[in-house]
XYZ file of C-alpha atoms in Angstrom:
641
model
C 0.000 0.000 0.000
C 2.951 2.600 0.581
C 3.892 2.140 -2.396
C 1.209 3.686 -3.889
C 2.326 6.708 -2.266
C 5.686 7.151 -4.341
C 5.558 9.166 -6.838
C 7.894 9.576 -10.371
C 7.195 12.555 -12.580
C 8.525 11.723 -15.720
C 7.952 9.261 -19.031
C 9.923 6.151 -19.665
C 13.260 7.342 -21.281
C 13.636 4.676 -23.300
C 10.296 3.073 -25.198
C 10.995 0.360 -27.859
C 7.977 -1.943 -28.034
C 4.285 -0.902 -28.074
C 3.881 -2.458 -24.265
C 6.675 0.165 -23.370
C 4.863 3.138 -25.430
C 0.841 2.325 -23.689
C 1.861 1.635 -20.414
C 1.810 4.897 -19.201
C -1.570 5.336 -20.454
C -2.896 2.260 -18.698
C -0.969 2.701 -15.286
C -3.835 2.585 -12.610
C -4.246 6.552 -11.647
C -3.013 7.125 -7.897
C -6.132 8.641 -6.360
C -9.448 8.791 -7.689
C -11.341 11.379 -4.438
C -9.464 13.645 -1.764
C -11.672 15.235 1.415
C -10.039 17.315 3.843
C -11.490 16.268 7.614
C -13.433 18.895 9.770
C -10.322 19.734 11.949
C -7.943 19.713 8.592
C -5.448 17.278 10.416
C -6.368 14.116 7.813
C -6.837 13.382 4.316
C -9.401 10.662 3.172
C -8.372 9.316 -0.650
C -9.887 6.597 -2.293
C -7.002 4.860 -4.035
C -7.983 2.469 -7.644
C -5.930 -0.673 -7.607
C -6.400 -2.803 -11.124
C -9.536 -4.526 -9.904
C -10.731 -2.545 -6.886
C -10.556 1.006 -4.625
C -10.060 1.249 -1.561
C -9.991 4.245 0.887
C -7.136 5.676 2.674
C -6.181 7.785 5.718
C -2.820 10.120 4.914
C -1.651 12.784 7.335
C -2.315 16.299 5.562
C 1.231 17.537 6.538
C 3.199 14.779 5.138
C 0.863 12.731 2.545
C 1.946 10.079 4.870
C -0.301 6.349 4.993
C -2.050 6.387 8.481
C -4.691 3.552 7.843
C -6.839 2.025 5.412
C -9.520 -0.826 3.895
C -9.684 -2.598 1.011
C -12.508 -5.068 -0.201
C -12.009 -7.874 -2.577
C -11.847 -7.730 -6.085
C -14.341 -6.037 -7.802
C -15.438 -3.736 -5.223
C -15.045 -0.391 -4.957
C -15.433 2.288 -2.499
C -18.124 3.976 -4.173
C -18.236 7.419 -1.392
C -17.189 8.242 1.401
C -17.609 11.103 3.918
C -16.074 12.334 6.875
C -18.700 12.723 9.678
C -16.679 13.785 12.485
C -13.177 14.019 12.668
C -12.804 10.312 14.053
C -15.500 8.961 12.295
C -15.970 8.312 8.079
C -19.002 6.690 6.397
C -18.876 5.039 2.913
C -20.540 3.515 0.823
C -19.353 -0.055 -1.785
C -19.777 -1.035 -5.111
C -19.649 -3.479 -7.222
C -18.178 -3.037 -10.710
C -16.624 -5.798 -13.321
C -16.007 -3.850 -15.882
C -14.318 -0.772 -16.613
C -17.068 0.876 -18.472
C -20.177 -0.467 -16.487
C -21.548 2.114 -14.005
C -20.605 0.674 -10.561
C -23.518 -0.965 -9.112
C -23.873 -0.497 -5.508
C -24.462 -3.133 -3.037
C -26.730 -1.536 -0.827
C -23.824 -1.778 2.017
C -23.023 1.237 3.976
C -19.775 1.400 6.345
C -18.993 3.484 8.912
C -14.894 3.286 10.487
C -13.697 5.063 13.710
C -10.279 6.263 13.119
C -7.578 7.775 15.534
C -4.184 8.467 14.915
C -2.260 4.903 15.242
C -5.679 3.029 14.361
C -5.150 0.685 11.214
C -8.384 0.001 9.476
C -6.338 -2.690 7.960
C -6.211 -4.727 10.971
C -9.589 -3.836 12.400
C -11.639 -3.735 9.154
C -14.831 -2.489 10.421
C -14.807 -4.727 13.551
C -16.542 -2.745 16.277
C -17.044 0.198 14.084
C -19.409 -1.277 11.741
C -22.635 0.890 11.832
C -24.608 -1.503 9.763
C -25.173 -3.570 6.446
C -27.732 -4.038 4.244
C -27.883 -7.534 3.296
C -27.494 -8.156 -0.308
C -28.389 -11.857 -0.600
C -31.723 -10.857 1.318
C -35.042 -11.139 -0.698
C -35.213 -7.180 -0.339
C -32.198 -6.233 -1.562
C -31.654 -2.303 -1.132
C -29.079 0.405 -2.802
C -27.629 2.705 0.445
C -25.951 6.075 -0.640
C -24.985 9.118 1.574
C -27.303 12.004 1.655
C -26.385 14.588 3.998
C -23.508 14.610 6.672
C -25.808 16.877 9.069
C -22.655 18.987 10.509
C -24.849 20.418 13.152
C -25.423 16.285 14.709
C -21.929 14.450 14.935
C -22.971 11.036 15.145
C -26.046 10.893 12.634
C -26.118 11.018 8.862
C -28.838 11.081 6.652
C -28.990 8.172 3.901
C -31.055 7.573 0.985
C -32.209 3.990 0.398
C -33.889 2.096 -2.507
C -35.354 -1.039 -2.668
C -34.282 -2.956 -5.633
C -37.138 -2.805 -8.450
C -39.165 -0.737 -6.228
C -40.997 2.464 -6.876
C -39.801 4.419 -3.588
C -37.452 5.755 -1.547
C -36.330 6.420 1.853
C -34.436 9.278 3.547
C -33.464 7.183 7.342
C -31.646 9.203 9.582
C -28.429 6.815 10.872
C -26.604 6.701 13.953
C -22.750 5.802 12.766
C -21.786 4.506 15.662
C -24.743 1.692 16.494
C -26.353 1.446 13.562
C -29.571 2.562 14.828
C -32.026 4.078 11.957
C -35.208 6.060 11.703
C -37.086 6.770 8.434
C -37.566 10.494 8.228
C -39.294 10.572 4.995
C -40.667 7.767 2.670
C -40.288 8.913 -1.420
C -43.103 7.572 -3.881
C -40.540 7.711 -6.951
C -37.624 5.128 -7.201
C -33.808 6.056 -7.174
C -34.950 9.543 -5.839
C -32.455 12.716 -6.402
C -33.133 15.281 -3.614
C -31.650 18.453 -1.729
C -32.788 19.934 1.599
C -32.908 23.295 2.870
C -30.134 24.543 4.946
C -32.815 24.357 8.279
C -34.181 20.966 6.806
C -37.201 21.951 7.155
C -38.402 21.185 3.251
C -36.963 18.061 1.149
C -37.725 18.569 -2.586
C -36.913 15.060 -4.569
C -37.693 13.870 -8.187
C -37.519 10.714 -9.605
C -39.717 8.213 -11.728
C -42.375 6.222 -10.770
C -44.621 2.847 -11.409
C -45.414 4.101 -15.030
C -41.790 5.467 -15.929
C -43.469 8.977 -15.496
C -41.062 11.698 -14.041
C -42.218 13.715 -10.945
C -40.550 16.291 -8.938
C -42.327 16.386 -5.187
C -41.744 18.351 -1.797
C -42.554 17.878 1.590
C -42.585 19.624 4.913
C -41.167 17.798 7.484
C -43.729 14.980 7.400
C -43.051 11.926 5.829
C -46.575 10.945 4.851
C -47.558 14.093 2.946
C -45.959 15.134 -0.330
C -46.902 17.870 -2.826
C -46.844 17.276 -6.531
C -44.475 20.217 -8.374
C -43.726 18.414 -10.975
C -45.515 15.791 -13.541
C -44.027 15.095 -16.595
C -47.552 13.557 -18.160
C -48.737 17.059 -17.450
C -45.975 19.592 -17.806
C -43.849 17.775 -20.906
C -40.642 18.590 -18.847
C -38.636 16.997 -16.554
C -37.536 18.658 -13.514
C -34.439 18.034 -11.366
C -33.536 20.023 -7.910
C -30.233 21.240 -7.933
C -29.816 23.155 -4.196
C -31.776 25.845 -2.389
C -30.843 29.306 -2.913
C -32.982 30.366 0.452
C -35.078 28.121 2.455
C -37.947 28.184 -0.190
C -36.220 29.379 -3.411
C -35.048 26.459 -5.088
C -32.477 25.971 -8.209
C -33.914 23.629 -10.428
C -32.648 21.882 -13.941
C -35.545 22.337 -16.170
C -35.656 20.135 -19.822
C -37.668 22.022 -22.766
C -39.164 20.785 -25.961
C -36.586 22.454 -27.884
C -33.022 23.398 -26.976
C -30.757 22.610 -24.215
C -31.742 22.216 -20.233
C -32.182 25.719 -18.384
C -31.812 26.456 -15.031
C -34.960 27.908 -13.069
C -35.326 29.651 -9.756
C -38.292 28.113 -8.327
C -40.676 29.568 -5.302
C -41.341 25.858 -3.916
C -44.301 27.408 -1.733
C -45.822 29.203 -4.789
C -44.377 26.895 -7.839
C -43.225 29.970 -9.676
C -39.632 29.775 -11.748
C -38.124 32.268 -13.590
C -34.695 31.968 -15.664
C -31.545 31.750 -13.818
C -29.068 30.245 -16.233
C -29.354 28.754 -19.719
C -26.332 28.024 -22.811
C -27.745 28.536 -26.507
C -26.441 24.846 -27.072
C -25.561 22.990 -24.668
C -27.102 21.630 -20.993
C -25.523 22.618 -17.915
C -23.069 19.890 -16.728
C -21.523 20.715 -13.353
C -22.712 22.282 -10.492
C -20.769 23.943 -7.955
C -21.991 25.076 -4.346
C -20.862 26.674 -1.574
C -18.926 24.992 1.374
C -20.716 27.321 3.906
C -24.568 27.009 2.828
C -24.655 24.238 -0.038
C -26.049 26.818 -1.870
C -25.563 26.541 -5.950
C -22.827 28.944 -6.968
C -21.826 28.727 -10.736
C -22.276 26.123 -13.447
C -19.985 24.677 -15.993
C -21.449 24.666 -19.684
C -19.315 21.912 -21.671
C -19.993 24.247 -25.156
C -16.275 22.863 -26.624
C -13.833 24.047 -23.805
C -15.721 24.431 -20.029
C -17.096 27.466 -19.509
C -17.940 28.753 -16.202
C -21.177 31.063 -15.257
C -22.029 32.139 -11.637
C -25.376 31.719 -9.925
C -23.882 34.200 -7.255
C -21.383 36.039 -8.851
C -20.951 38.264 -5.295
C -20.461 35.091 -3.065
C -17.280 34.725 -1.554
C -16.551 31.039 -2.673
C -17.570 32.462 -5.925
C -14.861 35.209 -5.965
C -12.344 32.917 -4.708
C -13.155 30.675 -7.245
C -12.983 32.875 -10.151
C -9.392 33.861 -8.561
C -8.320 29.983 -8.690
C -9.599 30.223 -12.117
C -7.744 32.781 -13.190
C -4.252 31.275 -11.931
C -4.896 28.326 -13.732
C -5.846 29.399 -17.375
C -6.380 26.529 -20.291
C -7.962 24.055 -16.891
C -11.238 23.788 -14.951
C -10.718 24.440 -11.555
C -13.467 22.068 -9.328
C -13.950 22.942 -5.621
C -13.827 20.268 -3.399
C -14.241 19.733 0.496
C -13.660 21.944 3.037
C -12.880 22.099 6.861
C -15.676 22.613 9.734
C -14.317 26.420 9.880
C -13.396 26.471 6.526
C -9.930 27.656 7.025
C -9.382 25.426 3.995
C -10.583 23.865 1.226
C -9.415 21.502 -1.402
C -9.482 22.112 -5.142
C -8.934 19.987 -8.261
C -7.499 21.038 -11.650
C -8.549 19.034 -14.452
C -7.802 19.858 -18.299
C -7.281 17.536 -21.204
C -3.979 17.120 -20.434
C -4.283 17.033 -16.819
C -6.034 14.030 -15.596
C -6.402 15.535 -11.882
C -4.180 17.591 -9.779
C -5.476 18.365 -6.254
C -4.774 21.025 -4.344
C -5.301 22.564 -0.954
C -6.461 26.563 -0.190
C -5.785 27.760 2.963
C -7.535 31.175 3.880
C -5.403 32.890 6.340
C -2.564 32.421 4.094
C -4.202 33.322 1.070
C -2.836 31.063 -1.024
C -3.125 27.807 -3.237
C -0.586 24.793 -2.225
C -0.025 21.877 -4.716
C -0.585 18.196 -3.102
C -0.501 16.154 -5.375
C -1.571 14.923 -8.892
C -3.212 11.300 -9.780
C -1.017 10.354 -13.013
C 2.930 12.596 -11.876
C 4.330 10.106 -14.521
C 2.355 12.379 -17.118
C 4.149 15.068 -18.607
C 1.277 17.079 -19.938
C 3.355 19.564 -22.005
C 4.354 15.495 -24.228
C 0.058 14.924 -24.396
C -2.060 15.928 -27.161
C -4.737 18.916 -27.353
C -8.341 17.964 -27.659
C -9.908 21.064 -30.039
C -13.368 21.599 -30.107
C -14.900 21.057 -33.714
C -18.724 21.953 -35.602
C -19.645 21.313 -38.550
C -23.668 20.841 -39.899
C -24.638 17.039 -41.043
C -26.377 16.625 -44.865
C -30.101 17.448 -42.860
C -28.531 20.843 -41.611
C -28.335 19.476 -38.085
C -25.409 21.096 -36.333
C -23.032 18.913 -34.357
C -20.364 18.906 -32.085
C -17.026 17.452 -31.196
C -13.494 16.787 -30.465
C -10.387 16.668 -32.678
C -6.876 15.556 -31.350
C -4.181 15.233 -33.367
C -0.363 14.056 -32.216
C 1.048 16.258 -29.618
C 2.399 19.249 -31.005
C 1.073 18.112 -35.066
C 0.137 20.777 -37.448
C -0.139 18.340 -40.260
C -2.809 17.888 -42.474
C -4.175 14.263 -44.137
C -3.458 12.393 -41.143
C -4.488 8.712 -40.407
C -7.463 9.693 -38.464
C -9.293 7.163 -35.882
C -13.241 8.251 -35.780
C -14.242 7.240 -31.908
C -18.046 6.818 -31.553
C -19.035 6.698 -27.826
C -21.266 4.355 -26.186
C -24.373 4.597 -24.670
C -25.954 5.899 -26.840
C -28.535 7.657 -25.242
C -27.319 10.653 -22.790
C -23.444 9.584 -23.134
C -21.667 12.618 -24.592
C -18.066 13.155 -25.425
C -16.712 16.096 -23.282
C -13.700 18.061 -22.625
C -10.763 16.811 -20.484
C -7.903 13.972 -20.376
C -9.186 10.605 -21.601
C -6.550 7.776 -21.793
C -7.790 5.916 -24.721
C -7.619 9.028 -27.137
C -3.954 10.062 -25.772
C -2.910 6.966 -26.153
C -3.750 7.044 -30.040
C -2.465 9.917 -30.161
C 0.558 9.193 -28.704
C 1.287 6.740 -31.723
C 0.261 9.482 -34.742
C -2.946 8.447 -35.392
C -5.638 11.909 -35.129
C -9.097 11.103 -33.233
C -12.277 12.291 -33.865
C -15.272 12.296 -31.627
C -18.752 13.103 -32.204
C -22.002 14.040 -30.340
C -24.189 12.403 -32.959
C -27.808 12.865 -32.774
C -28.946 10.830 -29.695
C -25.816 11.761 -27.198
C -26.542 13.552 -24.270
C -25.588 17.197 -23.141
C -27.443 18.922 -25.645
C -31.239 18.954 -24.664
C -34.064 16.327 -24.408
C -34.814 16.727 -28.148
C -31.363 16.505 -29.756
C -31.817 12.780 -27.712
C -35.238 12.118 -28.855
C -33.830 13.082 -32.115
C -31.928 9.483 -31.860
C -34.578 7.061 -30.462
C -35.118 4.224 -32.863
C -32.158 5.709 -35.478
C -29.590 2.794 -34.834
C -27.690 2.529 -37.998
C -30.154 5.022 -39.859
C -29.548 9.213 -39.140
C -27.022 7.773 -35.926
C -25.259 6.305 -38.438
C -24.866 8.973 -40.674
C -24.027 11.621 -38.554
C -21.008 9.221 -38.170
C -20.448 9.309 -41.693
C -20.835 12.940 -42.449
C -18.079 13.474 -39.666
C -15.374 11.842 -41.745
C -16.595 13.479 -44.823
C -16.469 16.892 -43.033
C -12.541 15.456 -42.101
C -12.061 14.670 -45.496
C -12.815 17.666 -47.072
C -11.013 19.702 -44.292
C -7.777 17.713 -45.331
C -7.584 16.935 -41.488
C -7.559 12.895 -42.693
C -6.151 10.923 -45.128
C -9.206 9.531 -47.333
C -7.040 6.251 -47.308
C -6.033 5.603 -43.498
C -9.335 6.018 -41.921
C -10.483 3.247 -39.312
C -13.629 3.518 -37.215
C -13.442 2.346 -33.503
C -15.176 2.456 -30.879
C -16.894 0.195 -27.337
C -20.154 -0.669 -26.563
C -22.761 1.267 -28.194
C -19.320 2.350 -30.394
C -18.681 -1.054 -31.513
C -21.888 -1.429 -33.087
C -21.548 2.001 -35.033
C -17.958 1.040 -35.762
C -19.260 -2.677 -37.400
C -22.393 -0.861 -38.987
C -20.280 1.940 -40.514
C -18.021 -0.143 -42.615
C -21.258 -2.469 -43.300
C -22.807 0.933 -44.732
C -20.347 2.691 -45.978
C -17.829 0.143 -47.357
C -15.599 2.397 -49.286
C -14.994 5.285 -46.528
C -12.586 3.388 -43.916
C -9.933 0.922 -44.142
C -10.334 -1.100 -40.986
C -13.317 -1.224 -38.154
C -12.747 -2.298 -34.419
C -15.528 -3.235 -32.201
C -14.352 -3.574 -28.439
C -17.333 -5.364 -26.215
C -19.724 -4.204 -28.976
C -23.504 -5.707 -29.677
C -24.305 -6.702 -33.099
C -27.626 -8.517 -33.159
C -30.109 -6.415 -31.912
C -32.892 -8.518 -31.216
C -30.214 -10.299 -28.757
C -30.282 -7.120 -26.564
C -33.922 -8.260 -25.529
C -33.021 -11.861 -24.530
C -29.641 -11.582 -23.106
C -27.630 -9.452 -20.693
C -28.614 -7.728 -17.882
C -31.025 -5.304 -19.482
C -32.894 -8.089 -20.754
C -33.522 -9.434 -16.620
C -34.758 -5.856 -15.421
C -38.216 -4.525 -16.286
C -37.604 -0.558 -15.929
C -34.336 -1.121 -18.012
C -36.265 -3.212 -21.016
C -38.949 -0.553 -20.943
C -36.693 1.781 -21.670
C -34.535 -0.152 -24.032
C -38.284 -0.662 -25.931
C -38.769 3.073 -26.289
C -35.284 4.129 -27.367
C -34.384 1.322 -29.833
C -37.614 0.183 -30.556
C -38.616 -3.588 -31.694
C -39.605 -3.799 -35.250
C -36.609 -3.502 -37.928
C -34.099 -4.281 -35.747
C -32.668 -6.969 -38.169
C -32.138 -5.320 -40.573
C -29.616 -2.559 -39.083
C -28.151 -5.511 -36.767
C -24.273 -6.022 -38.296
C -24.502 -9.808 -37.713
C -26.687 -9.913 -40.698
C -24.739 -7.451 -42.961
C -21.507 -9.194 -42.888
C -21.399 -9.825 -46.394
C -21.438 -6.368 -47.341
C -17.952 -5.625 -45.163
C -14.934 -6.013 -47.169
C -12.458 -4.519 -44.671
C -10.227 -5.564 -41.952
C -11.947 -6.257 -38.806
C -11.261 -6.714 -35.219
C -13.867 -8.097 -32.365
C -12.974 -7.819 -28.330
C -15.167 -9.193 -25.839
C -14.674 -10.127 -22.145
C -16.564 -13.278 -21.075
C -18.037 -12.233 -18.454
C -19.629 -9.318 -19.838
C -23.193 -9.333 -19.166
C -24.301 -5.765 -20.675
C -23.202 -6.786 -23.964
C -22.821 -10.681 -23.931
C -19.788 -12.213 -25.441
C -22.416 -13.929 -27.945
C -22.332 -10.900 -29.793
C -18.857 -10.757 -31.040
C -18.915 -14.663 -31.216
C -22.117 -14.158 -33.551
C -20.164 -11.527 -35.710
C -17.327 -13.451 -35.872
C -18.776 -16.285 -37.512
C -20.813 -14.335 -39.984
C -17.931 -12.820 -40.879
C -15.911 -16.015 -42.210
C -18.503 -17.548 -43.342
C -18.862 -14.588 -46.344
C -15.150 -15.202 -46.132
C -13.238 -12.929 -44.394
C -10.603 -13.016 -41.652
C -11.986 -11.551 -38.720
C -9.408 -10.785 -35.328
C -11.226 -11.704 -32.688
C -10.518 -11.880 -29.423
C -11.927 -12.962 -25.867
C -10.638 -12.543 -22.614
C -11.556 -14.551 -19.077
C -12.393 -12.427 -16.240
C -13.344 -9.470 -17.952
C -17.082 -7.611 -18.296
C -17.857 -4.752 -20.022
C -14.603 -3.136 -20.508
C -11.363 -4.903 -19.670
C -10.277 -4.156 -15.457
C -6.742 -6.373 -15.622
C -3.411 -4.500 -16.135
C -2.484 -7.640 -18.028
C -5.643 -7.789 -20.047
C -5.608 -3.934 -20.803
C -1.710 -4.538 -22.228
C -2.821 -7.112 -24.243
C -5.640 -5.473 -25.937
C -3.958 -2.366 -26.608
C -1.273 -4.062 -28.040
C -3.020 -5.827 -30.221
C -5.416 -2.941 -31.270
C -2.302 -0.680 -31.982
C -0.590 -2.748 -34.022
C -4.189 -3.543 -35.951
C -4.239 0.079 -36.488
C -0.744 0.372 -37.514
C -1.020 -2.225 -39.958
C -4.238 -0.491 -41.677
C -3.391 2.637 -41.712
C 0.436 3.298 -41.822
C 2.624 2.269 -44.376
C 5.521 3.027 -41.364
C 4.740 2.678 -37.630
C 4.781 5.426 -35.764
C-alpha cells in the first residue's frame, strides 16, 4: 500500500515496443477522491488498484499512509464522507467492468479512526454501523445524503429497494447502527436536496409508469406535494440546491433546446430563468462549502465554460481567482474544513487528468498536493480542439479533434471514436486515456455528439430514439466526410473504432459505408439487436427493457443488426469481448465473428476470461492495446509510428 504513495514525474526514457509506449496510459491513476477532515489534520483518498478502490487515511502535513480498507476484487469504495473528525461513512460497489456504471451493493460502512488506528487490521470490527444484506429477498441500494454537521454522530442516507418504486431518507446513527425513516419517497432512485434548516426536502424521480415527478414535503413523511408531472408539464424537472429556504435551483428540460436552469418559489411553484447556454445543458454544479447553496455552473460548449449563480459570493470570488491562476484548466472545488480555514481544489484539463490542491484562507494562497497520473508530462500529451460542422439534414453537431502532440499536419491517419451509450453519453472536454494513447502513436481522433448523445437537450436525444444505424449512423459518416474535405484525414487511413454502443456504429459503418474506412474495431460491442432483448442484464430488469423498448424500438431491428450485414464488409476487422460481460454478452462478437468467415473474411477476434464490459486487468488492458495498436498500424500506416 505505501507504495502507492511514491511518486515519479517523468515518461519512460527509453520506449521500444508498443507495451513500453501504452503503459503509461494504462498505469492505474493514484487517487481517484481527496476530502479534507473537519479539523484539517487528515486526508481521506480513495485509491484504484487494477480490480478494486479502496480508501485511505494520509496525514495532511506529510501525505503520509495512516490507515486504510480494502474489499475484494471487484469492489469499490463507491463514497465516502467524513462525519466527524474520528468517524468516516462510505458507501461499496460493485463493478466488473471498466465501463459499467458501478452498481452499488446496498452496504453502507462506517470506520472510527484515531491516529495509530489501522483500518487494515480492524476492518470495520466494532465500528461497523450496519449492512444491508445483499443476498436478502429485499435487496436495497444505500448512498450518503447529507452529513448533518450540526449532529456528529447521525447522517442522513437515501435507500432504494431494488425494483421498487420508492425511496427512503433514514436518519443513521454511525456509531450503532440505529435508523429512523424520516421521509418515505413515492418515486424510485430519488435525487433530492434539503434546505439549509431541513425543514423542506424537494426530490424527483420516476415512478410505477416510468413517469417523471418532482415532489416536496414539509417535514412529514406521509404528505408530499406534486411540483412536478411530466404527463402534465412535458418537462422533466431536477432540484439542484436551495438558494434560500424556499427558493429552489432547479434543472428544467424544454421541448426544444438545451436544459435551463430555473429559480423556483417551492411554496408558490413559480420559476423564472436563472441560467441557460444557446447549445448545450448545464453539466456541473458547484456550491458553496458554507450554505450548499448553488454557486456557478460549468457549460461543456467545446472548452468548459464557467457562469455564476452568485457572482458576489465569496466562494464564488475565490473561485474565479483559482480560475484565473490556472488558465487553459477547470478548476473544481472540493471539500472543506468545519471552519473552513481550507478547502481543497482539483485542476482538471485535457492534459491534466487531476491535480489536487489545498487553499488555505489565512494564508491566502493555493498549495499543490498532489496529482493522480505525476508520470504524465502534460506539455508530451495531445490537445483535444473543439470542432462543428452541420450534417447533410442541416443538423449542427459537435465534437473533439486531437491530433499528435504538437502536429500541425494535415491528411493524417485519423481514428473516428463513436461513444457508447448511446442515449445521454456525450463526449466532453478533459484527459481521456484511450484518445492520448492514439495519439501518442500518430494516429488523429475524432469524436462526435451524434444525434442521440446527451448534453445537448431532451430533443437533440429524442432526435436518436429508434435511429440505430439510420440518421445515428450517418451523422457518423458525415463526420469523416467533413474530415475529409477539411484535409484533417487521409481519405485512405481512416479506421472507425469504438466500445459498446461504439462497436456497433464502428461494425455498422463499414457495413454501410464500405468504401470510406480501411479497418473497423468493435471492443465489447452488440451486433444482433434482437439479442439485446433476450440476453444481458437489461434483458432481466423490467424498468431497463422498458426503456430499451422506447429508445431502440422492436420492429426492424434486423435489418440494421451487423450480424446480418456481414457480407457487405470487405475490410479488416477486429472483435474484443470479455466473457463475463453481461451488458453486452460475449455472444455478440462470437455471432459476428462467424458471420464474418462464413462470407469469407478473416476476422481478429478476441476474448478474454475475467473481464465484463470493458477490460479491469493491467495484463488484459496490455494485451488489448497491443493488439489494437498494431491492428491500427497495420491499416493505416505504411511506417509505424
Amino acid at each position: 500500500m505505501l507504495g502507492l504513495l511514491c511518486f515519479s514525474s517523468v515518461l519512460p526514457a527509453a520506449e521500444k515496443s508498443v507495451e513500453d509506449k501504452i503503459s503509461p496510459f494504462l498505469r492505474t491513476q493514484k487517487f481517484g477522491d481527496i476530502k479534507i477532515s473537519p479539523t484539517g489534520e487528515w486526508l481521506a483518498v480513495t485509491v484504484p488498484l487494477s480490480d478494486r478502490t479502496s480508501l485511505a487515511i494520509l496525514d495532511r502535513k506529510t501525505m503520509a499512509l495512516k490507515s486504510h480498507v480494502t474489499f475484494p476484487a471487484g469492489t469499490h469504495v463507491y463514497s465516502f464522507e467524513w462525519v466527524n473528525e474520528k468517524w468516516i461513512v462510505y458507501s461499496i460497489a460493485e463493478q466488473f467492468g471498466s465501463l459499467e456504471a458501478p452498481q452499488l451493493t446496498g452496504e453502507l460502512f462506517s470506520a472510527y479512526y484515531t491516529q495509530g488506528v489501522d483500518l487494515k487490521e480492524q476492518p470495520l470490527i466494532g465500528a461497523r454501523a450496519f449492512r444491508y444484506n445483499r443476498d436478502s429477498v429485499r435487496e436495497v441500494s444505500a448512498e450518503i445524503f447529507d452529513t448533518l454537521p450540526s449532529n456528529t454522530m447521525e447522517i442522513l442516507v437515501a435507500v432504494t429497494p431494488w425494483h421498487a418504486t420508492y425511496t427512503r431518507i433514514e436518519r443513521i446513527n454511525v456509531r450503532d447502527g440505529y435508523r429512523t425513516v424520516v421521509w418515505e419517497i413515492p418515486v424510485r432512485n430519488a435525487k433530492c436536496k434539503s434546505n439549509i434548516s431541513k425543514s423542506i426536502l424537494v426530490c424527483s424521480g420516476k415512478d410505477g409508469k416510468n413517469v417523471h415527478r418532482m415532489l416536496v414535503a414539509r417535514g412529514d413523511k406521509k404528505t408530499w406535494q406534486l411540483l412536478n408531472d411530466q404527463s402534465i408539464s412535458k418537462q422533466e424537472m431536477i432540484p439542484i440546491g436551495f438558494k434560500s429556504d424556499n427558493l429552489l435551483y432547479v434543472n428544467v428540460d424544454q421541448s426544444q433546446g438545451p436544459d435551463e436552469i430555473h429559480l423556483m418559489d417551492v411554496d408558490t411553484g413559480e420559476k423564472k430563468l436563472a441560467s441557460r447556454d444557446a447549445l448545450v445543458d448545464p453539466q456541473r454544479i458547484f456550491y458553496s462549502p458554507k450554505t450548499s447553496e448553488p454557486i456557478a455552473v460549468v457549460y461543456g460548449s467545446g472548452k468548459p465554460r464557467v457562469e455564476y449563480l452568485a457572482p458576489d459570493d465569496e466562494y464564488a470570488l475565490l473561485h474565479k481567482k483559482l480560475q484565473a491562476g490556472f488558465p487553459g484548466a477547470l478548476v473544481i472545488p472540493g471539500e472543506a474544513t468545519s471552519d473552513l480555514s481550507a478547502a481543497t481544489f482539483v485542476v482538471h484539463s485535457d492534459r491534466i487528468p487531476a491535480d489536487f490542491y489545498i487553499y488555505e484562507k489565512q494564508k491566502n494562497s493555493a498549495q499543490f498536493m498532489v496529482s493522480v497520473a505525476p508520470w504524465l508530462d502534460p506539455d508530451k500529451l495531445a490537445a483535444m480542439e473543439p470542432i462543428q460542422f452541420s450534417t447533410r439534414d442541416k443538423t449542427l453537431l459537435t465534437g473533439y479533434l486531437t491530433k499528435p502532440p504538437g502536429s500541425t499536419a494535415k491528411q493524417l491517419p485519423l481514428i473516428l471514436m463513436p461513444h457508447g451509450g448511446p442515449y445521454g453519453v456525450f463526449d466532453s472536454w478533459g484527459y481521456e486515456e484511450e484518445v492520448q494513447l492514439l495519439a501518442a502513436h500518430g494516429f488523429a481522433v475524432l469524436q462526435v455528439n451524434f444525434r442521440g448523445s446527451g448534453g445537448r437537450g431532451r430533443q437533440f436525444k429524442e432526435n436518436g430514439f429508434q435511429k440505430w444505424g439510420l440518421s445515428m449512423q450517418d451523422d457518423l459518416t458525415d463526420a469523416t466526410r467533413w474530415a475529409i474535405a477539411e484535409g484533417i484525414a487521409d481519405p485512405k487511413k481512416i479506421c472507425i473504432y469504438g466500445a459498446s454502443y461504439g462497436g456497433y456504429a464502428a461494425l455498422m459503418g463499414v457495413a454501410k459505408e464500405p468504401d470510406l474506412y480501411q479497418c473497423a474495431v468493435g471492443y465489447i460491442g452488440v451486433y444482433d439487436l434482437p439479442l439485446l432483448f433476450k440476453k444481458g442484464d437489461i434483458a432481466k430488469d423490467k424498468f431497463s427493457t422498458m426503456e430499451l423498448t422506447e429508445h431502440m424500438g422492436t420492429a426492424g431491428l434486423e435489418a440494421v443488426s451487423p450480424v446480418n450485414l456481414a457480407d457487405r464488409i470487405t475490410v479488416p476487422t477486429m472483435l474484443v469481448a470479455g466473457n463475463l460481460d453481461w451488458r453486452a454478452p460475449p455472444i455478440h462478437t462470437s455471432k459476428m465473428c462467424d458471420a464474418l468467415k462464413k462470407s469469407g473474411k478473416k476476422p481478429e477476434c478476441y476474448f478474454y476470461d475475467g473481464e465484463g464490459h470493458g477490460f479491469v486487468s493491467g495484463a488484459a488492458r496490455t494485451d488489448y492495446y497491443s493488439h489494437l495498436v498494431k491492428f491500427l498500424q497495420t491499416n493505416l500506416m505504411s511506417k509505424p509510428q
